[in-house]
Short mmCIF file of C-alpha atoms and ligand atoms in Angstrom, two decimals:
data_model
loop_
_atom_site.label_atom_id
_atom_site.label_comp_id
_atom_site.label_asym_id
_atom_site.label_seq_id
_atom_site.Cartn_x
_atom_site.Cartn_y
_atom_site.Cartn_z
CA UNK A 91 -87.65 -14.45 -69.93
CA UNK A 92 -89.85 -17.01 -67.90
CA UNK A 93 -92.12 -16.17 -65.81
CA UNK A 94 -90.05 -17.61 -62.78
CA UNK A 95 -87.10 -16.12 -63.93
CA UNK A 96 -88.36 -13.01 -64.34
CA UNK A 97 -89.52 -12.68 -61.01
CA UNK A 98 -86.04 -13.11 -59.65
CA UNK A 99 -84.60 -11.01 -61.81
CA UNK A 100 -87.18 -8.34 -60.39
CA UNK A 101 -85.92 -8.83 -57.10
CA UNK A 102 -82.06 -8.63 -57.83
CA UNK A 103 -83.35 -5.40 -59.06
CA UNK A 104 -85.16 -4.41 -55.84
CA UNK A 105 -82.91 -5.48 -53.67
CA UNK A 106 -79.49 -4.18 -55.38
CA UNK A 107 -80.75 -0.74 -56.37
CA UNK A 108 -78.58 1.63 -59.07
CA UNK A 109 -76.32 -1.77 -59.43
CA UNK A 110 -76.65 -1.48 -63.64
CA UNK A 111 -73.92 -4.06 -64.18
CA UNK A 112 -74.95 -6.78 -61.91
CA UNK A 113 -78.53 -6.58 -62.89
CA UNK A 114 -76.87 -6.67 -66.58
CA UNK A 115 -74.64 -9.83 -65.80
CA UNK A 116 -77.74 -11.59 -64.02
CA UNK A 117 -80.26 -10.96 -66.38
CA UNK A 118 -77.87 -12.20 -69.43
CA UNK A 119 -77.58 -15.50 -67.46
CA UNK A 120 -81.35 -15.80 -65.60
CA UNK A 121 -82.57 -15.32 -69.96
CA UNK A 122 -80.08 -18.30 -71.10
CA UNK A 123 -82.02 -20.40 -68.27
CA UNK A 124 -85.69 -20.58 -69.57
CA UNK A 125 -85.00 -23.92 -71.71
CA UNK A 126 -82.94 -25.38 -69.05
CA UNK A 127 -85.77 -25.02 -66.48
CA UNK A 128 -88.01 -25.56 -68.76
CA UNK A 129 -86.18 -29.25 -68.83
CA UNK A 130 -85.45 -29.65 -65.44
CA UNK A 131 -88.12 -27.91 -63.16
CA UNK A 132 -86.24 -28.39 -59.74
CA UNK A 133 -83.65 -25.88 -60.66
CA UNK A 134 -86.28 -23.70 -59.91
CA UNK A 135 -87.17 -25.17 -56.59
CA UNK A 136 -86.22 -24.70 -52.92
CA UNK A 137 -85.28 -20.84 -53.64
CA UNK A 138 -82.26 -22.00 -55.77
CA UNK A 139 -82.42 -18.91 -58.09
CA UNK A 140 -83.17 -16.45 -55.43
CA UNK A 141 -79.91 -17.98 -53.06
CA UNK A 142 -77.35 -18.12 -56.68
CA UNK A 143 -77.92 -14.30 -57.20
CA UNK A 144 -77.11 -13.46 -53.13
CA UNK A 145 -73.59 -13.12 -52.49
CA UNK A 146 -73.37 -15.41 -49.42
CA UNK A 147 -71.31 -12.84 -47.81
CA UNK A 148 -70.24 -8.83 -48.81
CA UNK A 149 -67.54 -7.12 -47.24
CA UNK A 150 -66.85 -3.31 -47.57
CA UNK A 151 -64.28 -1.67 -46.30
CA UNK A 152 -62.36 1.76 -45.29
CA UNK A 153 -58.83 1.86 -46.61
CA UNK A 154 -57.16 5.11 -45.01
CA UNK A 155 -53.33 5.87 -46.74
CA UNK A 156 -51.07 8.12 -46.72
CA UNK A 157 -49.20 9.60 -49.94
CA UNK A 158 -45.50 10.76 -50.80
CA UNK A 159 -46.56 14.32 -49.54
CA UNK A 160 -48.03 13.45 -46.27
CA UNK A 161 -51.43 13.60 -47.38
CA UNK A 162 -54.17 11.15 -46.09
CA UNK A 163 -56.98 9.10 -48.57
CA UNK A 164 -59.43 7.24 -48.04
CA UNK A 165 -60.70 4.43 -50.48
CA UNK A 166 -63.06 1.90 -50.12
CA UNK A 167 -62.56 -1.39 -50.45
CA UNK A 168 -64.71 -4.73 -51.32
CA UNK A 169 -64.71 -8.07 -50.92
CA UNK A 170 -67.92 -10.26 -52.44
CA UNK A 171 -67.86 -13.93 -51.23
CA UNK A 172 -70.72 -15.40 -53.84
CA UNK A 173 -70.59 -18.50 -54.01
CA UNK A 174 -68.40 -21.80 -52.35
CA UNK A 175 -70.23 -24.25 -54.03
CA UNK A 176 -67.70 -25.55 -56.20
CA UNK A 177 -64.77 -24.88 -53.40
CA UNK A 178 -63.19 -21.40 -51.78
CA UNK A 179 -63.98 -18.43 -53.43
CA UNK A 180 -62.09 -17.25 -56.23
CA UNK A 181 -61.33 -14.11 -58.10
CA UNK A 182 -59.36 -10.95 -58.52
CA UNK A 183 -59.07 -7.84 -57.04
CA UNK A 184 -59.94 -4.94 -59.36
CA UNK A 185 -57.74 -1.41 -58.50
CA UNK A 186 -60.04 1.50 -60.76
CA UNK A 187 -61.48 4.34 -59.85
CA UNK A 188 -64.88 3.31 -61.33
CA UNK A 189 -65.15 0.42 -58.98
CA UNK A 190 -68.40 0.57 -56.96
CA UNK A 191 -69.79 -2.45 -55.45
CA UNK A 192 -72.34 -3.10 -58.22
CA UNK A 193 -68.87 -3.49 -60.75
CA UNK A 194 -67.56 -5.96 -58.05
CA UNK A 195 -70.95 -8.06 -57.53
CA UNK A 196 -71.21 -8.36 -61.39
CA UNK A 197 -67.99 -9.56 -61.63
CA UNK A 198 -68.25 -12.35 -58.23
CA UNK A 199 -71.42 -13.13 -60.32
CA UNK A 200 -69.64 -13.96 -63.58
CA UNK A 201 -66.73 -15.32 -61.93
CA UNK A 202 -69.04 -18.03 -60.02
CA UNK A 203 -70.24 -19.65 -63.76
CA UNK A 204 -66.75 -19.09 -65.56
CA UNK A 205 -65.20 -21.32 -62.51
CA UNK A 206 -67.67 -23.65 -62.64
CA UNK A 207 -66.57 -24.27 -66.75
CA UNK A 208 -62.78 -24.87 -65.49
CA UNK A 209 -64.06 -27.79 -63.50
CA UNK A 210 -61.35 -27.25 -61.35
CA UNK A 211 -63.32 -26.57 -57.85
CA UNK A 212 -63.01 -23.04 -56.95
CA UNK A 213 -65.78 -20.80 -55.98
CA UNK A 214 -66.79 -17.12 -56.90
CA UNK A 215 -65.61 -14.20 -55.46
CA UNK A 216 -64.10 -10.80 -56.42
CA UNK A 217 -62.73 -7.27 -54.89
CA UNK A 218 -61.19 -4.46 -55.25
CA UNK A 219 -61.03 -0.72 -54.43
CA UNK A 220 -61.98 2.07 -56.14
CA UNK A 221 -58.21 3.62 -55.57
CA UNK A 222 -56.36 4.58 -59.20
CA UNK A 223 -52.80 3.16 -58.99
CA UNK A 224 -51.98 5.31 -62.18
CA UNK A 225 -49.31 7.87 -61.49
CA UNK A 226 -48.83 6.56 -57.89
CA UNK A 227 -45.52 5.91 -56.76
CA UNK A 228 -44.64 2.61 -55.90
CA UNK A 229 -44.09 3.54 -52.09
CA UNK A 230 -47.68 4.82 -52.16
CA UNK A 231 -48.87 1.42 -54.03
CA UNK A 232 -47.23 -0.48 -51.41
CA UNK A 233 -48.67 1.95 -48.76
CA UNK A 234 -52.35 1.24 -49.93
CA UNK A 235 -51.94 -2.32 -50.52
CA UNK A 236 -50.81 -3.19 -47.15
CA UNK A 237 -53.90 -0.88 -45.80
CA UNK A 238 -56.02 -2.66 -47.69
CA UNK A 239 -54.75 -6.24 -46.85
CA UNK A 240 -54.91 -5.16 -43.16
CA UNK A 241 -58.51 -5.61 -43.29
CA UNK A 242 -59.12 -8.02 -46.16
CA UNK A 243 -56.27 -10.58 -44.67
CA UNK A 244 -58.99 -11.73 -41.60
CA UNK A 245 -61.56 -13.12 -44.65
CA UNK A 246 -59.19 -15.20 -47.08
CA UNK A 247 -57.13 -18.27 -46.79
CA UNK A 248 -55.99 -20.80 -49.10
CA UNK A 249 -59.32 -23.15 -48.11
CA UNK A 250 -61.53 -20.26 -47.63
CA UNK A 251 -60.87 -16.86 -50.09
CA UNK A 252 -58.08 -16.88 -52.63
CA UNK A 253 -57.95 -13.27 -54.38
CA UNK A 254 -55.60 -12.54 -57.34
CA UNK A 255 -54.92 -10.10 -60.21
CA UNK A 256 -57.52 -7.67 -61.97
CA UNK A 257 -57.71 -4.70 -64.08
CA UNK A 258 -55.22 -2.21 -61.80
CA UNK A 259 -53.72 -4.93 -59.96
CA UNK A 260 -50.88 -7.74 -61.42
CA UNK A 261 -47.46 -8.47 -60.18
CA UNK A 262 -46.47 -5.42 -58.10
CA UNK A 263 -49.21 -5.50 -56.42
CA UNK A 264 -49.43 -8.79 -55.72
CA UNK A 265 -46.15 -8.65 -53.67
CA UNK A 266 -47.20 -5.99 -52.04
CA UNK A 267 -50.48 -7.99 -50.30
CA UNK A 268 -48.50 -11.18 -50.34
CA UNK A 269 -46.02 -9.40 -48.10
CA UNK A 270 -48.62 -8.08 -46.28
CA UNK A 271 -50.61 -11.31 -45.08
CA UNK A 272 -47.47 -13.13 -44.81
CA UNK A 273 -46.61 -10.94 -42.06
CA UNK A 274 -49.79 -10.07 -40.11
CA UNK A 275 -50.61 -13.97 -40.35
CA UNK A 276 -47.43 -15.31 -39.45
CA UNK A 277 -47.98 -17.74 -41.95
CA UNK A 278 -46.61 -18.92 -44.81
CA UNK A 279 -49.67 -19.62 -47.00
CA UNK A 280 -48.68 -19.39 -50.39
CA UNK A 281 -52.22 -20.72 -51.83
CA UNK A 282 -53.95 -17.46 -50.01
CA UNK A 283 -52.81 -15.50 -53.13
CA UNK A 284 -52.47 -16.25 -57.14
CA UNK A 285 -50.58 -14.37 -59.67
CA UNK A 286 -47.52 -14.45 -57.56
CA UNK A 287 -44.09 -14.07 -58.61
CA UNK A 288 -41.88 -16.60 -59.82
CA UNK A 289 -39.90 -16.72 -57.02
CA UNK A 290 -42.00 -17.46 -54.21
CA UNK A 291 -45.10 -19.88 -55.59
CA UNK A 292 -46.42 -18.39 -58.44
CA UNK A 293 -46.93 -20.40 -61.70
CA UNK A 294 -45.27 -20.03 -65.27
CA UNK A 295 -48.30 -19.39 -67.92
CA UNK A 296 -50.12 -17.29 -65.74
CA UNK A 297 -49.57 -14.02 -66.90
CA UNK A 298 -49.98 -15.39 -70.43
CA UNK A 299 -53.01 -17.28 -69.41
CA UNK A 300 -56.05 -15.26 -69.65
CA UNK A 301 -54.77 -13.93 -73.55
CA UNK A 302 -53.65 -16.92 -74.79
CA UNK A 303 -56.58 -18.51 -73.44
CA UNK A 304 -59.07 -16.25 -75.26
CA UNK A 305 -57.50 -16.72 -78.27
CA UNK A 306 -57.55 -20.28 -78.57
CA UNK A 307 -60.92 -20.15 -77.47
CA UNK A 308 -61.46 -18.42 -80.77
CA UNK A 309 -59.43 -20.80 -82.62
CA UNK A 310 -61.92 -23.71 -81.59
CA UNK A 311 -65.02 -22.05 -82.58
CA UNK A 312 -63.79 -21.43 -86.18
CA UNK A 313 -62.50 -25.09 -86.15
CA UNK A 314 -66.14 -26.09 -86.00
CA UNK A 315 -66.55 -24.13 -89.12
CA UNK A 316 -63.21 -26.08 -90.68
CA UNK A 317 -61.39 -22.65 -90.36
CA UNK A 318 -58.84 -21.16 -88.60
CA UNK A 319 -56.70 -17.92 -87.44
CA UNK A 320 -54.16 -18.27 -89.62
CA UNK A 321 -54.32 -14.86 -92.20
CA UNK A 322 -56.62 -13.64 -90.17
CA UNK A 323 -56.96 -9.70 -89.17
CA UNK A 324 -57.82 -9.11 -85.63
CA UNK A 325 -58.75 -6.00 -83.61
CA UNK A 326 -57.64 -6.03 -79.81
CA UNK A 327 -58.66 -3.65 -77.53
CA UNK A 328 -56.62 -2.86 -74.29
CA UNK A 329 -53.28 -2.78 -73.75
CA UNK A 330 -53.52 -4.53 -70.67
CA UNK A 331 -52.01 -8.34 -69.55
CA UNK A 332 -55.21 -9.92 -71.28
CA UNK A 333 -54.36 -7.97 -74.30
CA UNK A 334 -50.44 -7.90 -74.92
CA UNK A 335 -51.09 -11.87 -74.82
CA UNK A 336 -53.54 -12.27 -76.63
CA UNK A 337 -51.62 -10.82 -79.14
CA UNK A 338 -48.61 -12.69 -78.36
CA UNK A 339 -50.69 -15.99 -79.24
CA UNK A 340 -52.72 -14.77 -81.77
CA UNK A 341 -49.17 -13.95 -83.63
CA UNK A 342 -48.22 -17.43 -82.89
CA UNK A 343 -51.14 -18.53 -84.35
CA UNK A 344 -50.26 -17.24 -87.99
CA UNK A 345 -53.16 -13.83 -87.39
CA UNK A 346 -52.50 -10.46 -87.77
CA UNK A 347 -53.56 -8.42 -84.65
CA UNK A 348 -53.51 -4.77 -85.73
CA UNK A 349 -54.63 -2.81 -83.11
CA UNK A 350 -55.04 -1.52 -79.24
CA UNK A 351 -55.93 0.59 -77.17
CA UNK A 352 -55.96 2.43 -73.30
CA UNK A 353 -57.90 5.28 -71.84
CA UNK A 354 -55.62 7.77 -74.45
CA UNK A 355 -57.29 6.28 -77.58
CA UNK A 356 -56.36 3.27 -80.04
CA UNK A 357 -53.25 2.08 -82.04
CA UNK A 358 -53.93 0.78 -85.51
CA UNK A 359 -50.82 -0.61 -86.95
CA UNK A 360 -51.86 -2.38 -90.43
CA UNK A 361 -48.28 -3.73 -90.58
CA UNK A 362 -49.34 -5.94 -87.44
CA UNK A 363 -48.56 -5.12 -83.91
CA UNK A 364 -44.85 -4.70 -82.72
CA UNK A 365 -45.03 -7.24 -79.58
CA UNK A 366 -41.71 -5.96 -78.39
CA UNK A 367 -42.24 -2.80 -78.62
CA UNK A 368 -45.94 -2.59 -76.88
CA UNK A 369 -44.25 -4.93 -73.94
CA UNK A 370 -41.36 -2.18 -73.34
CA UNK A 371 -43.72 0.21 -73.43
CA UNK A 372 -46.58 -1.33 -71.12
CA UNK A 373 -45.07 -3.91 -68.76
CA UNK A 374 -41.66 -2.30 -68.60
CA UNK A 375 -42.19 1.39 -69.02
CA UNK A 376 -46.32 1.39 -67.50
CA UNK A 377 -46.58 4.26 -70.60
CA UNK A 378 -49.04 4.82 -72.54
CA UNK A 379 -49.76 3.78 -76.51
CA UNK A 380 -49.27 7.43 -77.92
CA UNK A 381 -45.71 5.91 -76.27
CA UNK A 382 -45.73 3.06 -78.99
CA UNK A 383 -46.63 5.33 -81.89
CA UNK A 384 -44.28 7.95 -81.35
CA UNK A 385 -41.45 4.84 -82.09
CA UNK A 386 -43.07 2.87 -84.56
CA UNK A 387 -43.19 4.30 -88.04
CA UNK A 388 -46.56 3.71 -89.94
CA UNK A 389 -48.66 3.46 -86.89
CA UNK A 390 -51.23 5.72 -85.72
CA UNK A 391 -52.75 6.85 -83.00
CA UNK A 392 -56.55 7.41 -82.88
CA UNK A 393 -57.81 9.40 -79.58
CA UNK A 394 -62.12 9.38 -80.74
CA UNK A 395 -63.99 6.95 -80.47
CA UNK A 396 -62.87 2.78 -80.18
CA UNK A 397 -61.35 -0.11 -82.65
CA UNK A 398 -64.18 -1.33 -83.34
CA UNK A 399 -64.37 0.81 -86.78
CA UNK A 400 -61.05 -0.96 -88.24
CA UNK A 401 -62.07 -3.51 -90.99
CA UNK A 402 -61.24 -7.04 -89.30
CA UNK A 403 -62.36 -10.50 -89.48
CA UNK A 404 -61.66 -11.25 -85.57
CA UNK A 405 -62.34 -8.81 -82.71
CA UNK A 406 -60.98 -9.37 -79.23
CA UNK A 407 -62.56 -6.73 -76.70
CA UNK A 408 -59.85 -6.81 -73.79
CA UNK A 409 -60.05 -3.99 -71.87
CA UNK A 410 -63.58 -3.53 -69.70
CA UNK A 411 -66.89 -3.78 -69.34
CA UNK A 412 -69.63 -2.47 -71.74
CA UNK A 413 -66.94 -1.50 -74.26
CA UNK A 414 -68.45 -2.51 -77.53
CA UNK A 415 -71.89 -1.46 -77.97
CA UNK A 416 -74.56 -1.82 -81.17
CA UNK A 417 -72.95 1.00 -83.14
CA UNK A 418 -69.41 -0.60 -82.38
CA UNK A 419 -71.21 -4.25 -83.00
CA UNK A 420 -73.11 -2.78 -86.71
CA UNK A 421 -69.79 -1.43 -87.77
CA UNK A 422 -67.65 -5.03 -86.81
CA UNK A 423 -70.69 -6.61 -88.68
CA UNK A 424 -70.76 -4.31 -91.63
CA UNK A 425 -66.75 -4.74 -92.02
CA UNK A 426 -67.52 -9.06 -92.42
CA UNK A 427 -65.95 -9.21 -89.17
CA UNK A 428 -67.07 -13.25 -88.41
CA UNK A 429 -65.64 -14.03 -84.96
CA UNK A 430 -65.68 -12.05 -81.26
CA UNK A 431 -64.29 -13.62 -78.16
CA UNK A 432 -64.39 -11.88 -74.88
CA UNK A 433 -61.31 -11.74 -73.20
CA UNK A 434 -62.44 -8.88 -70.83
CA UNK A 435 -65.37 -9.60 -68.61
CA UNK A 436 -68.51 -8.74 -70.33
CA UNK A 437 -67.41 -6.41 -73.09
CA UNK A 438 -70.29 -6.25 -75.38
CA UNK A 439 -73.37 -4.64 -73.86
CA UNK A 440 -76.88 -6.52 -74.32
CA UNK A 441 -77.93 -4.76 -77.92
CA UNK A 442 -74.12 -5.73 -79.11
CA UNK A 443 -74.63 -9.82 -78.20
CA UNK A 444 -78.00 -9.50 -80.40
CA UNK A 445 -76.74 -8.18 -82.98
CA UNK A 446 -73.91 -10.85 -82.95
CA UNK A 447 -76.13 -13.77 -82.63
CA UNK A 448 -78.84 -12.19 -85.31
CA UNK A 449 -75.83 -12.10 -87.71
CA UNK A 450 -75.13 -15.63 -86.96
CA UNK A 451 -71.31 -15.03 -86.66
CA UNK A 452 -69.48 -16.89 -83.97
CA UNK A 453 -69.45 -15.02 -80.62
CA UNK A 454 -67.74 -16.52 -77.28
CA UNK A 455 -68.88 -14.61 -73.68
CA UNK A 456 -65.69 -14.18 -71.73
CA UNK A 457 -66.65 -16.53 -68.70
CA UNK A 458 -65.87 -18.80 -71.15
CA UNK A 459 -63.57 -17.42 -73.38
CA UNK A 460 -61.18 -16.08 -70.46
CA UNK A 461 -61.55 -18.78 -67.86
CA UNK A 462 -58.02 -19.21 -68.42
CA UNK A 463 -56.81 -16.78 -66.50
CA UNK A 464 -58.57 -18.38 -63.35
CA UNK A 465 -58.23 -21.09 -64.53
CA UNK A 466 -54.03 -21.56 -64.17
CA UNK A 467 -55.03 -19.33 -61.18
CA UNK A 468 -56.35 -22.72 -59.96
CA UNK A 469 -53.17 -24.61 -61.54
CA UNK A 470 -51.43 -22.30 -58.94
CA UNK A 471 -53.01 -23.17 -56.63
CA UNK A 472 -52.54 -27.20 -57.15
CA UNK A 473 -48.44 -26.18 -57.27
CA UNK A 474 -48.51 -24.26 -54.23
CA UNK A 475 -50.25 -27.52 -52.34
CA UNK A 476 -47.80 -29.74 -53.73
CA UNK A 477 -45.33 -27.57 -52.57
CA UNK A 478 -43.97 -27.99 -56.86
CA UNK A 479 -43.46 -26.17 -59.72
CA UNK A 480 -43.97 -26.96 -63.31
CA UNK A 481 -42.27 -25.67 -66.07
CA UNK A 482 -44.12 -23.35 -68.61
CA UNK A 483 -44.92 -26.08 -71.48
CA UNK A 484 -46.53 -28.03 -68.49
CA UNK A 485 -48.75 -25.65 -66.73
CA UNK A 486 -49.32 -24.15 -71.03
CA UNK A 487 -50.70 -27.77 -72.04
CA UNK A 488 -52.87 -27.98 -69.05
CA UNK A 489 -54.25 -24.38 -69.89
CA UNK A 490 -54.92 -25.21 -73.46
CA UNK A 491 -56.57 -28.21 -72.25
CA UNK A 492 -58.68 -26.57 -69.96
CA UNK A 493 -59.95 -24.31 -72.74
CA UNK A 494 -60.75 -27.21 -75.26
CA UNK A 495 -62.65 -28.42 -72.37
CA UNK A 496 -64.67 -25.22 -71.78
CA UNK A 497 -65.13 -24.86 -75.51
CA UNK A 498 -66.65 -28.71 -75.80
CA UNK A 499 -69.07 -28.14 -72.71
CA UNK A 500 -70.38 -24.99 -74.14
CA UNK A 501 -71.57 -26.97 -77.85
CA UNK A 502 -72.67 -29.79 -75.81
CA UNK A 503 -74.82 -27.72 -73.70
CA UNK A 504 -75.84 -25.51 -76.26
CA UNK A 505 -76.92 -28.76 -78.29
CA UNK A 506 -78.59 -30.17 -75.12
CA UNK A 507 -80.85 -27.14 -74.77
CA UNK A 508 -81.76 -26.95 -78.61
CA UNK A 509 -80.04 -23.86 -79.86
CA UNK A 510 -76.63 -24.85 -81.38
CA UNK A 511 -73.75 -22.96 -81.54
CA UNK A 512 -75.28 -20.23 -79.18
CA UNK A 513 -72.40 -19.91 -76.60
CA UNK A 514 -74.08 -17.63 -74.89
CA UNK A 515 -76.26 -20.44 -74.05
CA UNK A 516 -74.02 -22.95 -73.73
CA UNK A 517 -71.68 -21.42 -71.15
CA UNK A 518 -74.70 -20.48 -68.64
CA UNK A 519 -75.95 -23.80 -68.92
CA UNK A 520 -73.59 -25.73 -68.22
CA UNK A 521 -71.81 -23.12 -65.86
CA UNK A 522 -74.94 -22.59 -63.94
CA UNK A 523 -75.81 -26.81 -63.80
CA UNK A 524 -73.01 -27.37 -62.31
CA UNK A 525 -73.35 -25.18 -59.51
CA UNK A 526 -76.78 -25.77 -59.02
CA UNK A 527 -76.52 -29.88 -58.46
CA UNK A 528 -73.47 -29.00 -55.74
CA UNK A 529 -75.86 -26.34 -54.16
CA UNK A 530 -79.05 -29.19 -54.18
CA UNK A 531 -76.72 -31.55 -52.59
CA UNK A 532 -75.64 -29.70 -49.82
CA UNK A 533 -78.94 -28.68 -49.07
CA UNK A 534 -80.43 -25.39 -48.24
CA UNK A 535 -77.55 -23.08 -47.00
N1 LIG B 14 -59.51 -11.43 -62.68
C1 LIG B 14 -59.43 -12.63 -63.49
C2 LIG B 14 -60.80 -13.00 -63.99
O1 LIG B 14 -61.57 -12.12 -64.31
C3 LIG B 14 -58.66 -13.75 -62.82
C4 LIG B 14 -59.12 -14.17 -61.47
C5 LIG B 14 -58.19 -15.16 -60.78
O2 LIG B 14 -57.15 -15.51 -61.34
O3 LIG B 14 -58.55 -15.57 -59.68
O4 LIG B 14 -61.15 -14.15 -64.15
#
């Protein structure tokens, strides 16, 4: 790291103490900005660095429920306003009971660069709660999310804070807050929310997005090599939205996705993954993928350890953070496995990105490789305003737009700063450069 960099890096580490992931997600982007500095000194001036990695505001909150049997719990929830640079802040809220509000700034952190790549004018933000919908009752979901939209409703707005979907929080959910605002506000303000239901302003190709997204994200990188997905093997992890769609496209796309995985352990289906089946299972059942094995002869289930030891050429990490690390990352490399794409937010710890980038295989970091997810977030958004609605192959040829677009910037910028094909360096660049000009040109706030 430079010198300058470093500096601020020290700080973030001062200042955010026992905060492992957001020191993590800075550092990985503060590294990538040594040549870009190094070209353009007044990035470093006027305490740019030191205002991008403070959240311009941080809310924390208590979120008292009570459950089926009467009982009372308290969670906490968060709100991290980053950065409105680029337009109101924009991100999801993350239901898990590892959620802390270190997980929650790393994530506003990432989210502030992968918006900037949609170059569709939304900010960074991101929440959440460290409550654990699993085996709650939908009463007692509904119960906690209108708690926790009692508070959070007097910070967003469809021009100010627009929250959305994360791990532990997609459709159900949604409704529930929706609901929620809608009545404490008095206000109709569809915008306030995305990932709403079809029925009352949310967008077709959203819950696809973020998958499909990653995958074609993959499918341009190997086009620079004059290859492509088709016949290709790929290991998913998760079993989440980002997952089940990234199958679904990678399938359309002529590859083979043969696994996934939850919390239980992971499928490996060498036959190539049943999409119905996992769907029933996940989005209609909310089982688990022992579920999925016990009706699909030939699969297995594995309950040790992660995919990463399945022979593939493609691996899509899609469930959380830090989930691929070097001995997952040797054994991908080992296998010839050529191509990784993020579609959760930073997957691969540190030591796993080296390895990928000393092996020279093609490796995508999720703000860019699932900005699509946000990204038709943002698409709602632009319905909801124009009070419209497109139909799916629409608001699908805008997405895969969008991604080619994301893709392109990252080479370019990645040529511009002298190391080609490092998308690593490619999506901070040209992520962080476009922030930083909006923040020098509104001066020092
Ligand atoms: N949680 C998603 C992400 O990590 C989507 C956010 C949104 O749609 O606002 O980008």
């Amino acid at each position: 790291m430079q010198d300058v960099v470093e500096k601020v890096y020290e700080q973030v580490v001062a200042r955010n103490r026992g905060e492992a992931e957001f020191h993590q997600a800075v550092r990985e982007v503060l590294e990538s900005l040594g040549p870009v500095i190094s070209k353009h000194p007044h990035y470093a001036e006027d305490g740019l660095l030191e205002r991008i990695v403070e959240p311009e505001r941080q809310i924390m909150f208590r979120v008292p429920w009570v459950d089926d049997a009467g009982a009372v719990h308290v969670n906490r929830g968060f709100r991290i306003e980053f950065n409105s640079a680029l337009g109101p802040y924009k991100g999801g809220l993350r239901f898990h009971p590892s959620v802390n509000a270190g997980i929650i700034k790393f994530l506003g952190f990432e989210q502030i660069f992968k918006n900037a790549l949609t170059g569709q004018g939304i900010g960074g933000g991101k929440g959440g709660s460290d409550f654990d919908p699993h085996g709650r009752s939908d009463a007692e979901v509904m119960r906690f999310c209108q708690s926790f939209m009692t508070e959070l409703s007097r910070h967003i707005g469809p021009n100010t804070d627009v929250p959305a979907g994360d791990i532990g929080v997609g459709g159900r959910e949604i409704g529930y807050l929706f609901g929620q605002y809608k009545r404490l506000r008095n206000s109709y303000d569809a915008g306030v929310l995305t990932g709403k239901g079809l029925a009352w302003g949310g967008s077709l190709a959203r819950t696809e997005a973020t998958g499909y997204g990653t995958v074609l994200f993959a499918q341009s990188m190997l086009a620079t090599k004059g290859d492509s997905l088709e016949g290709k093997k790929i290991a998913v992890s998760g079993a989440g939205n980002v997952a089940i769609y990234a199958i679904e496209k990678a399938q359309q796309l002529g590859a083979k996705p043969i696994t996934f995985s939850d919390s239980s352990g992971y499928v490996v289906d060498e036959a190539g993954v049943d999409l119905e089946l996992l769907k029933q299972v996940k989005e209609v059942e909310r089982g688990r993928v022992a579920d999925y094995v016990a009706r699909r002869p030939g699969a297995r289930l594995v309950t040790e350890g992660r995919p990463w030891d399945v022979p593939v050429d493609v691996a899509l990490p899609c469930a959380t953070q830090n989930e691929l690390d070097a001995d997952s990352a040797a054994s991908l490399l080992r296998n010839g496995c050529a191509v990784v794409a993020e579609g959760a937010n930073m997957p691969c710890t540190p030591e796993a990105i080296e390895a990928f980038q000393a092996a020279g295989i093609l490796y995508a970091p999720g703000k860019a490789s699932n900005a699509g997810g946000v990204a038709t977030s943002a698409l709602e958004m632009e319905q909801n305003a124009g009070r419209t609605r497109w139909d799916f192959a629409t608001a699908e040829a805008k997405l895969t737009g969008i991604m080619a677009d994301i893709h392109d910037s990252c080479v370019e910028a990645a040529e511009t700063y002298g190391r080609p094909g490092d998308y690593v360096l490619g999506a901070n660049a040209a992520g962080f450069t476009r922030v930083a000009d909006v923040m020098i040109a509104h001066g020092i706030v």
